[in-house]
């Protein structure tokens, strides 16, 4: 799956273009309750190719005065992380110094760059787009992100520029477990402790791991790929907007994994950035294990662990059914438990429940506690099944699906979780017209 980044000066219409590319699907994809719709990251597809789009402009620190530095950083990061870069310029302004500076950076990269001229609302303006050949980035594609004209041609260009999907089959069969989290929570130390080698150079400077490192783990009857993500930010980037860097970095590793181990730092508690990464995991329907590291540094009371666990559960609601493990990687405390739990979550994510067994269990419960009737109409669920999707999803066939509210959906989810082990696995519930 490719990653497409949109770069450009402020006010050339990056967010509008982002909404145009992702918006048609965003509303449908995010049927999950409680996910904050991230306005700057989304998935879309065109002719059967699925890819992610990220709007770099959405993450500027001080949006009023965007400095050249800020924009330069965004371009550099996009060059590092994305497969295709959409460079957005605006027809009426023509080429500005900032555009020149960005084009200069983009000309030097091997990545595919698509030059997009926005705000071309009528034919006479198409002639204005010719001056952008001067940027040396090939043929400009003219669009109007506002009205949507030209976006089909743009999508074709993106599809053509995306790298060929590699079909490595043998690698696919092993579970892929990815360690994610903010910088300096101990991700590399955990990888090293598990693999028993100093594969990653661990230093107390935040963000020293540069790229995600794949290691095959084959011990104690377990066989999988362990991926330590880039420290979610580079060394020189300590002062900038960390959210943006960590999001950009984590997206790719999360998308390519089956189970994510989200590491937190016990001494720092749960920060908004942790919750952002957690939401990314849930939105990508990946399994999740939360590991609270550096537990040896915490002053222990009588029920510290219990309180900490409840605090985390509150922050990550409504999806609370996630294993939480307290470790100290330095003292090699409970690190095997992390792996065993991750493998268990992987198995749960692949669990398939036979339709007859599922109905036998769930229908009597529905009979006993039917959905509350709305506007005097009785809602009847006659049949339910697990859908044949890659990640767990369940369909309930109902006479009036539109009247079923969120609390009932959650009630059903809790009942399914009580009976089958879906610990750490987000799943979807759909109500369909029978």
Short mmCIF file of C-alpha atoms in Angstrom, two decimals:
data_model
loop_
_atom_site.label_atom_id
_atom_site.label_comp_id
_atom_site.label_asym_id
_atom_site.label_seq_id
_atom_site.Cartn_x
_atom_site.Cartn_y
_atom_site.Cartn_z
CA UNK A 1 0.00 0.00 0.00
CA UNK A 2 1.43 3.36 -1.01
CA UNK A 3 1.70 6.58 0.94
CA UNK A 4 0.96 9.84 -0.87
CA UNK A 5 1.92 13.17 0.71
CA UNK A 6 0.53 16.56 -0.29
CA UNK A 7 2.99 19.45 0.02
CA UNK A 8 2.76 23.10 -0.94
CA UNK A 9 2.67 26.65 0.36
CA UNK A 10 -0.08 27.68 2.78
CA UNK A 11 -3.47 28.45 1.22
CA UNK A 12 -2.95 26.69 -2.08
CA UNK A 13 -5.77 24.32 -1.15
CA UNK A 14 -3.98 21.30 0.35
CA UNK A 15 -6.77 20.48 2.79
CA UNK A 16 -9.44 20.89 0.14
CA UNK A 17 -7.56 18.53 -2.14
CA UNK A 18 -7.07 16.09 0.73
CA UNK A 19 -10.80 16.11 1.45
CA UNK A 20 -11.52 15.66 -2.23
CA UNK A 21 -9.24 12.60 -2.46
CA UNK A 22 -10.21 10.99 0.82
CA UNK A 23 -13.51 12.62 1.65
CA UNK A 24 -15.69 10.46 -0.52
CA UNK A 25 -14.56 7.46 1.48
CA UNK A 26 -13.80 8.98 4.84
CA UNK A 27 -17.44 9.06 5.88
CA UNK A 28 -17.92 5.39 5.06
CA UNK A 29 -14.63 4.08 6.41
CA UNK A 30 -14.95 5.71 9.80
CA UNK A 31 -18.06 3.96 10.96
CA UNK A 32 -16.16 3.08 14.14
CA UNK A 33 -17.45 4.84 17.19
CA UNK A 34 -15.18 7.15 19.09
CA UNK A 35 -12.43 7.47 16.52
CA UNK A 36 -11.38 11.02 16.19
CA UNK A 37 -11.46 11.65 12.50
CA UNK A 38 -7.97 12.70 11.74
CA UNK A 39 -8.32 15.51 9.26
CA UNK A 40 -4.88 14.96 7.83
CA UNK A 41 -4.60 11.24 7.25
CA UNK A 42 -6.93 8.95 5.37
CA UNK A 43 -7.17 6.08 2.95
CA UNK A 44 -8.62 6.07 -0.51
CA UNK A 45 -8.58 3.87 -3.58
CA UNK A 46 -8.68 4.23 -7.33
CA UNK A 47 -9.14 1.41 -9.83
CA UNK A 48 -8.60 -1.16 -7.12
CA UNK A 49 -5.33 0.33 -5.79
CA UNK A 50 -5.61 1.41 -2.18
CA UNK A 51 -3.31 4.09 -0.80
CA UNK A 52 -3.01 6.46 2.15
CA UNK A 53 -2.97 10.22 1.80
CA UNK A 54 -1.37 12.58 4.27
CA UNK A 55 -1.77 16.35 4.19
CA UNK A 56 1.47 17.79 5.53
CA UNK A 57 0.04 21.28 5.83
CA UNK A 58 -2.36 20.12 8.49
CA UNK A 59 0.48 19.76 10.95
CA UNK A 60 2.16 23.15 10.84
CA UNK A 61 3.10 24.47 14.22
CA UNK A 62 2.09 28.14 14.06
CA UNK A 63 -0.37 28.17 11.20
CA UNK A 64 -0.41 32.00 11.00
CA UNK A 65 3.21 32.55 10.14
CA UNK A 66 4.57 29.58 8.29
CA UNK A 67 8.29 29.88 8.05
CA UNK A 68 10.36 28.66 5.18
CA UNK A 69 12.03 26.25 7.62
CA UNK A 70 8.74 24.64 8.53
CA UNK A 71 7.82 24.06 4.91
CA UNK A 72 11.29 22.82 4.09
CA UNK A 73 11.02 20.29 6.92
CA UNK A 74 7.67 19.09 5.69
CA UNK A 75 9.02 18.59 2.19
CA UNK A 76 12.07 16.74 3.48
CA UNK A 77 9.92 14.50 5.64
CA UNK A 78 7.55 13.82 2.75
CA UNK A 79 10.54 12.90 0.59
CA UNK A 80 11.74 10.53 3.33
CA UNK A 81 8.45 8.81 4.02
CA UNK A 82 6.10 9.00 1.06
CA UNK A 83 6.08 7.02 -2.18
CA UNK A 84 4.45 9.77 -4.22
CA UNK A 85 4.51 13.50 -3.53
CA UNK A 86 1.81 15.83 -4.79
CA UNK A 87 3.31 19.29 -5.13
CA UNK A 88 0.44 21.76 -5.10
CA UNK A 89 0.75 25.25 -6.60
CA UNK A 90 -1.87 27.87 -7.39
CA UNK A 91 -2.56 29.20 -10.85
CA UNK A 92 -3.42 32.82 -10.04
CA UNK A 93 -0.33 33.51 -7.90
CA UNK A 94 2.11 32.00 -10.35
CA UNK A 95 5.51 30.80 -9.19
CA UNK A 96 6.63 32.24 -5.83
CA UNK A 97 10.01 32.04 -4.10
CA UNK A 98 8.66 29.38 -1.77
CA UNK A 99 7.51 27.31 -4.75
CA UNK A 100 10.99 27.60 -6.24
CA UNK A 101 12.59 26.52 -2.98
CA UNK A 102 10.31 23.47 -2.72
CA UNK A 103 10.73 22.52 -6.38
CA UNK A 104 14.48 22.68 -5.85
CA UNK A 105 14.24 20.08 -3.07
CA UNK A 106 11.82 17.93 -5.02
CA UNK A 107 13.90 17.87 -8.21
CA UNK A 108 16.71 16.16 -6.31
CA UNK A 109 14.69 13.22 -5.05
CA UNK A 110 14.21 9.86 -6.75
CA UNK A 111 10.62 9.75 -5.47
CA UNK A 112 7.79 10.34 -7.94
CA UNK A 113 6.59 13.94 -7.83
CA UNK A 114 3.30 14.99 -9.40
CA UNK A 115 2.99 18.73 -10.04
CA UNK A 116 -0.60 19.85 -9.46
CA UNK A 117 -1.89 23.30 -10.37
CA UNK A 118 -4.94 24.13 -8.28
CA UNK A 119 -7.76 26.67 -8.57
CA UNK A 120 -8.02 26.28 -12.35
CA UNK A 121 -11.72 27.02 -12.48
CA UNK A 122 -12.19 27.86 -16.15
CA UNK A 123 -10.59 27.28 -19.54
CA UNK A 124 -8.84 30.62 -19.78
CA UNK A 125 -6.86 29.78 -16.64
CA UNK A 126 -5.42 26.63 -18.17
CA UNK A 127 -3.08 28.86 -20.20
CA UNK A 128 -1.81 30.31 -16.92
CA UNK A 129 -0.70 26.84 -15.88
CA UNK A 130 1.98 26.68 -18.59
CA UNK A 131 4.40 28.85 -16.65
CA UNK A 132 4.78 26.05 -14.10
CA UNK A 133 6.84 24.06 -16.59
CA UNK A 134 9.62 26.38 -15.36
CA UNK A 135 9.73 24.42 -12.08
CA UNK A 136 11.30 21.53 -13.97
CA UNK A 137 8.95 18.91 -12.60
CA UNK A 138 7.33 17.76 -15.82
CA UNK A 139 3.77 18.27 -17.05
CA UNK A 140 1.52 20.05 -14.57
CA UNK A 141 -1.92 18.54 -13.95
CA UNK A 142 -4.60 21.21 -13.68
CA UNK A 143 -7.40 20.71 -11.18
CA UNK A 144 -9.96 22.57 -9.15
CA UNK A 145 -9.99 20.93 -5.74
CA UNK A 146 -13.08 22.95 -4.91
CA UNK A 147 -15.27 21.73 -7.78
CA UNK A 148 -13.40 18.46 -8.33
CA UNK A 149 -12.61 18.99 -11.99
CA UNK A 150 -9.41 17.23 -13.06
CA UNK A 151 -9.25 14.96 -10.03
CA UNK A 152 -9.83 11.82 -12.13
CA UNK A 153 -6.78 12.60 -14.21
CA UNK A 154 -4.85 13.30 -11.00
CA UNK A 155 -5.88 9.94 -9.51
CA UNK A 156 -4.70 8.21 -12.70
CA UNK A 157 -1.34 9.96 -12.36
CA UNK A 158 -1.05 8.91 -8.70
CA UNK A 159 -1.91 5.29 -9.53
CA UNK A 160 0.70 5.24 -12.28
CA UNK A 161 3.33 6.69 -9.95
CA UNK A 162 2.71 4.30 -7.04
CA UNK A 163 5.30 1.53 -6.71
CA UNK A 164 4.32 -1.91 -7.96
CA UNK A 165 2.77 -3.99 -5.22
CA UNK A 166 5.29 -6.62 -4.27
CA UNK A 167 3.82 -10.08 -4.04
CA UNK A 168 6.15 -11.75 -1.58
CA UNK A 169 4.01 -14.62 -0.43
CA UNK A 170 6.26 -16.52 1.93
CA UNK A 171 6.86 -13.46 4.09
CA UNK A 172 3.13 -12.89 4.40
CA UNK A 173 2.46 -16.07 6.27
CA UNK A 174 4.34 -15.12 9.40
CA UNK A 175 2.71 -12.73 11.86
CA UNK A 176 4.17 -9.23 11.78
CA UNK A 177 4.48 -7.67 15.19
CA UNK A 178 5.42 -4.02 15.30
CA UNK A 179 6.63 -2.06 18.30
CA UNK A 180 5.35 1.51 18.21
CA UNK A 181 5.30 4.43 20.61
CA UNK A 182 6.70 7.85 21.31
CA UNK A 183 10.46 8.41 21.24
CA UNK A 184 12.52 7.08 24.11
CA UNK A 185 9.96 4.77 25.70
CA UNK A 186 12.28 1.81 25.18
CA UNK A 187 11.22 0.27 21.87
CA UNK A 188 14.73 -0.61 20.72
CA UNK A 189 15.65 -1.91 24.15
CA UNK A 190 12.67 -4.25 24.00
CA UNK A 191 13.68 -5.49 20.54
CA UNK A 192 17.23 -6.09 21.77
CA UNK A 193 16.08 -7.84 24.92
CA UNK A 194 13.90 -10.17 22.86
CA UNK A 195 16.39 -10.91 20.13
CA UNK A 196 19.24 -11.12 22.57
CA UNK A 197 21.47 -9.04 20.31
CA UNK A 198 22.40 -5.41 20.11
CA UNK A 199 20.80 -4.99 16.73
CA UNK A 200 19.71 -1.46 17.35
CA UNK A 201 22.04 1.09 18.83
CA UNK A 202 20.35 2.15 22.03
CA UNK A 203 21.29 5.54 23.44
CA UNK A 204 19.33 7.68 25.86
CA UNK A 205 18.87 10.35 23.17
CA UNK A 206 15.25 10.39 22.05
CA UNK A 207 14.70 9.33 18.49
CA UNK A 208 17.93 7.58 17.61
CA UNK A 209 16.39 4.70 15.66
CA UNK A 210 16.23 5.96 12.13
CA UNK A 211 14.34 3.31 10.16
CA UNK A 212 12.10 0.46 11.03
CA UNK A 213 14.15 -2.67 11.54
CA UNK A 214 12.76 -6.10 10.58
CA UNK A 215 14.03 -9.08 12.52
CA UNK A 216 12.79 -12.61 12.26
CA UNK A 217 12.15 -14.09 15.69
CA UNK A 218 12.28 -17.86 15.90
CA UNK A 219 12.62 -19.16 19.46
CA UNK A 220 10.52 -20.98 22.05
CA UNK A 221 8.20 -22.31 19.35
CA UNK A 222 7.29 -18.81 18.18
CA UNK A 223 8.05 -17.63 14.67
CA UNK A 224 7.24 -14.11 13.46
CA UNK A 225 8.69 -10.84 12.23
CA UNK A 226 9.45 -8.27 14.89
CA UNK A 227 9.56 -4.71 13.62
CA UNK A 228 11.00 -1.87 15.66
CA UNK A 229 9.70 1.36 14.19
CA UNK A 230 11.79 4.41 13.61
CA UNK A 231 12.02 6.24 16.91
CA UNK A 232 9.13 8.19 15.43
CA UNK A 233 11.36 11.20 15.02
CA UNK A 234 14.86 12.12 14.06
CA UNK A 235 17.50 13.40 16.37
CA UNK A 236 17.52 16.99 15.21
CA UNK A 237 13.78 17.25 15.46
CA UNK A 238 13.37 17.53 19.17
CA UNK A 239 11.80 20.94 19.22
CA UNK A 240 9.35 20.67 16.35
CA UNK A 241 5.82 19.46 16.25
CA UNK A 242 6.39 15.90 17.38
CA UNK A 243 2.83 14.82 16.65
CA UNK A 244 3.38 15.18 12.94
CA UNK A 245 6.61 13.24 12.86
CA UNK A 246 5.36 10.43 15.03
CA UNK A 247 2.16 10.13 13.01
CA UNK A 248 3.98 10.10 9.66
CA UNK A 249 6.44 7.54 10.92
CA UNK A 250 3.96 5.24 12.60
CA UNK A 251 1.45 5.17 9.75
CA UNK A 252 3.49 2.96 7.53
CA UNK A 253 4.65 0.52 10.19
CA UNK A 254 1.15 0.21 11.62
CA UNK A 255 -0.40 -0.40 8.21
CA UNK A 256 2.06 -3.19 7.47
CA UNK A 257 1.64 -5.06 10.73
CA UNK A 258 -0.79 -7.56 12.23
CA UNK A 259 -0.30 -6.74 15.89
CA UNK A 260 1.11 -3.53 17.35
CA UNK A 261 2.84 -3.37 20.70
CA UNK A 262 2.21 0.17 21.91
CA UNK A 263 4.85 1.15 24.43
CA UNK A 264 4.22 3.78 27.07
CA UNK A 265 6.60 5.27 29.57
CA UNK A 266 5.32 4.57 33.08
CA UNK A 267 6.99 7.66 34.48
CA UNK A 268 5.26 9.96 31.96
CA UNK A 269 1.75 8.55 32.01
CA UNK A 270 -0.50 8.47 28.96
CA UNK A 271 0.03 11.45 26.65
CA UNK A 272 -2.13 12.65 23.80
CA UNK A 273 0.45 11.39 21.34
CA UNK A 274 0.06 7.87 22.75
CA UNK A 275 -3.68 8.13 22.24
CA UNK A 276 -3.11 9.32 18.66
CA UNK A 277 -0.99 6.27 17.92
CA UNK A 278 -3.58 4.05 19.62
CA UNK A 279 -6.33 5.53 17.44
CA UNK A 280 -4.23 4.85 14.34
CA UNK A 281 -3.91 1.20 15.37
CA UNK A 282 -7.66 0.86 15.95
CA UNK A 283 -8.56 2.65 12.72
CA UNK A 284 -6.33 0.28 10.79
CA UNK A 285 -8.05 -2.63 12.59
CA UNK A 286 -4.80 -4.03 13.94
CA UNK A 287 -4.38 -6.06 17.10
CA UNK A 288 -2.97 -4.13 20.06
CA UNK A 289 -1.01 -4.88 23.22
CA UNK A 290 -0.18 -1.98 25.53
CA UNK A 291 3.16 -2.28 27.31
CA UNK A 292 3.93 0.08 30.17
CA UNK A 293 7.72 0.18 30.34
CA UNK A 294 10.09 1.51 33.03
CA UNK A 295 7.76 0.15 35.70
CA UNK A 296 10.77 -0.27 37.99
CA UNK A 297 11.01 3.52 38.27
CA UNK A 298 7.54 3.90 39.78
CA UNK A 299 6.97 4.29 43.50
CA UNK A 300 4.66 1.36 44.29
CA UNK A 301 1.58 1.82 46.47
CA UNK A 302 -0.85 -0.95 47.39
CA UNK A 303 -2.70 -1.02 44.11
CA UNK A 304 -0.61 1.14 41.79
CA UNK A 305 -0.94 -1.28 38.90
CA UNK A 306 -4.71 -1.44 39.20
CA UNK A 307 -5.02 2.35 39.27
CA UNK A 308 -2.70 2.72 36.30
CA UNK A 309 -4.66 0.12 34.38
CA UNK A 310 -7.95 1.92 35.06
CA UNK A 311 -6.44 5.26 34.04
CA UNK A 312 -5.34 3.79 30.69
CA UNK A 313 -8.71 2.10 30.14
CA UNK A 314 -10.44 5.42 30.68
CA UNK A 315 -8.24 7.19 28.14
CA UNK A 316 -8.61 4.59 25.40
CA UNK A 317 -12.39 4.07 25.79
CA UNK A 318 -14.65 2.90 24.17
CA UNK A 319 -12.31 0.09 23.06
CA UNK A 320 -11.09 -1.12 26.45
CA UNK A 321 -10.55 -4.79 25.86
CA UNK A 322 -6.80 -4.44 25.40
CA UNK A 323 -4.12 -6.38 27.28
CA UNK A 324 -1.93 -4.10 29.39
CA UNK A 325 1.44 -5.44 30.57
CA UNK A 326 3.79 -3.70 32.99
CA UNK A 327 7.43 -4.32 32.21
CA UNK A 328 10.91 -3.21 32.91
CA UNK A 329 12.91 -3.98 29.79
CA UNK A 330 16.19 -3.15 31.53
CA UNK A 331 15.54 -5.76 34.23
CA UNK A 332 14.13 -8.15 31.61
CA UNK A 333 10.94 -8.21 33.64
CA UNK A 334 7.86 -9.80 31.98
CA UNK A 335 9.19 -9.35 28.45
CA UNK A 336 8.34 -12.91 27.37
CA UNK A 337 4.79 -12.25 28.49
CA UNK A 338 4.66 -9.38 25.98
CA UNK A 339 5.42 -11.76 23.11
CA UNK A 340 3.07 -14.49 24.24
CA UNK A 341 0.30 -11.93 24.56
CA UNK A 342 1.04 -10.49 21.12
CA UNK A 343 0.85 -13.98 19.58
CA UNK A 344 -2.43 -14.60 21.42
CA UNK A 345 -3.85 -11.36 20.03
CA UNK A 346 -2.69 -12.40 16.55
CA UNK A 347 -4.56 -15.68 16.89
CA UNK A 348 -7.66 -13.90 18.18
CA UNK A 349 -7.55 -11.58 15.19
CA UNK A 350 -7.71 -14.60 12.88
CA UNK A 351 -10.49 -16.29 14.83
CA UNK A 352 -13.44 -17.47 12.74
CA UNK A 353 -16.66 -18.43 14.51
CA UNK A 354 -18.98 -20.89 12.70
CA UNK A 355 -22.33 -19.23 11.92
CA UNK A 356 -24.39 -21.88 13.71
CA UNK A 357 -22.31 -21.60 16.89
CA UNK A 358 -22.50 -17.80 16.74
CA UNK A 359 -26.29 -17.74 16.39
CA UNK A 360 -26.75 -20.36 19.10
CA UNK A 361 -24.98 -18.10 21.54
CA UNK A 362 -26.07 -14.61 20.50
CA UNK A 363 -29.74 -15.03 19.49
CA UNK A 364 -30.99 -16.08 22.97
CA UNK A 365 -29.18 -13.04 24.42
CA UNK A 366 -30.88 -10.77 21.87
CA UNK A 367 -34.21 -12.44 22.66
CA UNK A 368 -33.71 -11.68 26.33
CA UNK A 369 -32.55 -8.08 25.81
CA UNK A 370 -33.88 -6.92 22.44
CA UNK A 371 -32.92 -3.51 21.06
CA UNK A 372 -35.16 -0.84 22.64
CA UNK A 373 -38.10 -0.05 20.39
CA UNK A 374 -38.03 3.35 18.74
CA UNK A 375 -41.11 5.36 17.68
CA UNK A 376 -43.30 2.41 18.60
CA UNK A 377 -41.53 0.12 16.13
CA UNK A 378 -40.20 -3.23 17.27
CA UNK A 379 -36.71 -4.05 16.10
CA UNK A 380 -36.09 -7.73 15.37
CA UNK A 381 -32.74 -9.38 14.81
CA UNK A 382 -33.30 -12.75 13.19
CA UNK A 383 -29.85 -13.87 12.15
CA UNK A 384 -26.19 -13.02 12.69
CA UNK A 385 -22.86 -14.11 11.25
CA UNK A 386 -19.18 -13.35 11.16
CA UNK A 387 -18.24 -11.77 7.84
CA UNK A 388 -15.49 -13.40 5.75
CA UNK A 389 -13.27 -10.32 6.05
CA UNK A 390 -9.55 -10.20 6.80
CA UNK A 391 -10.21 -8.75 10.25
CA UNK A 392 -13.10 -9.75 12.55
CA UNK A 393 -16.45 -8.18 11.63
CA UNK A 394 -19.99 -9.29 12.40
CA UNK A 395 -23.26 -8.67 10.59
CA UNK A 396 -26.67 -8.69 12.27
CA UNK A 397 -29.69 -8.85 9.99
CA UNK A 398 -32.40 -6.55 11.23
CA UNK A 399 -35.78 -5.37 9.98
CA UNK A 400 -34.98 -1.70 10.84
CA UNK A 401 -31.20 -1.27 11.03
CA UNK A 402 -31.42 2.53 11.13
CA UNK A 403 -33.04 2.49 14.58
CA UNK A 404 -30.26 0.62 16.39
CA UNK A 405 -28.28 3.00 18.54
CA UNK A 406 -24.66 2.98 19.69
CA UNK A 407 -25.27 1.64 23.26
CA UNK A 408 -26.91 -1.52 21.92
CA UNK A 409 -24.06 -2.06 19.51
CA UNK A 410 -21.66 -1.82 22.42
CA UNK A 411 -23.80 -4.23 24.43
CA UNK A 412 -23.53 -6.83 21.65
CA UNK A 413 -19.80 -6.23 21.34
CA UNK A 414 -19.34 -6.84 25.08
CA UNK A 415 -21.37 -10.04 24.91
CA UNK A 416 -19.26 -11.37 22.01
CA UNK A 417 -16.07 -10.46 23.87
CA UNK A 418 -17.31 -12.22 27.02
CA UNK A 419 -17.77 -15.49 25.17
CA UNK A 420 -14.89 -15.51 22.69
CA UNK A 421 -11.40 -14.23 23.22
CA UNK A 422 -11.03 -11.08 21.12
CA UNK A 423 -8.72 -9.50 23.69
CA UNK A 424 -6.77 -6.69 22.02
CA UNK A 425 -8.59 -6.99 18.68
CA UNK A 426 -10.84 -4.19 17.43
CA UNK A 427 -13.82 -5.50 15.49
CA UNK A 428 -16.71 -4.04 13.53
CA UNK A 429 -20.41 -4.70 13.97
CA UNK A 430 -22.78 -3.95 11.10
CA UNK A 431 -26.56 -3.96 11.05
CA UNK A 432 -28.04 -4.86 7.69
CA UNK A 433 -31.52 -4.96 6.30
CA UNK A 434 -32.55 -8.60 6.33
#
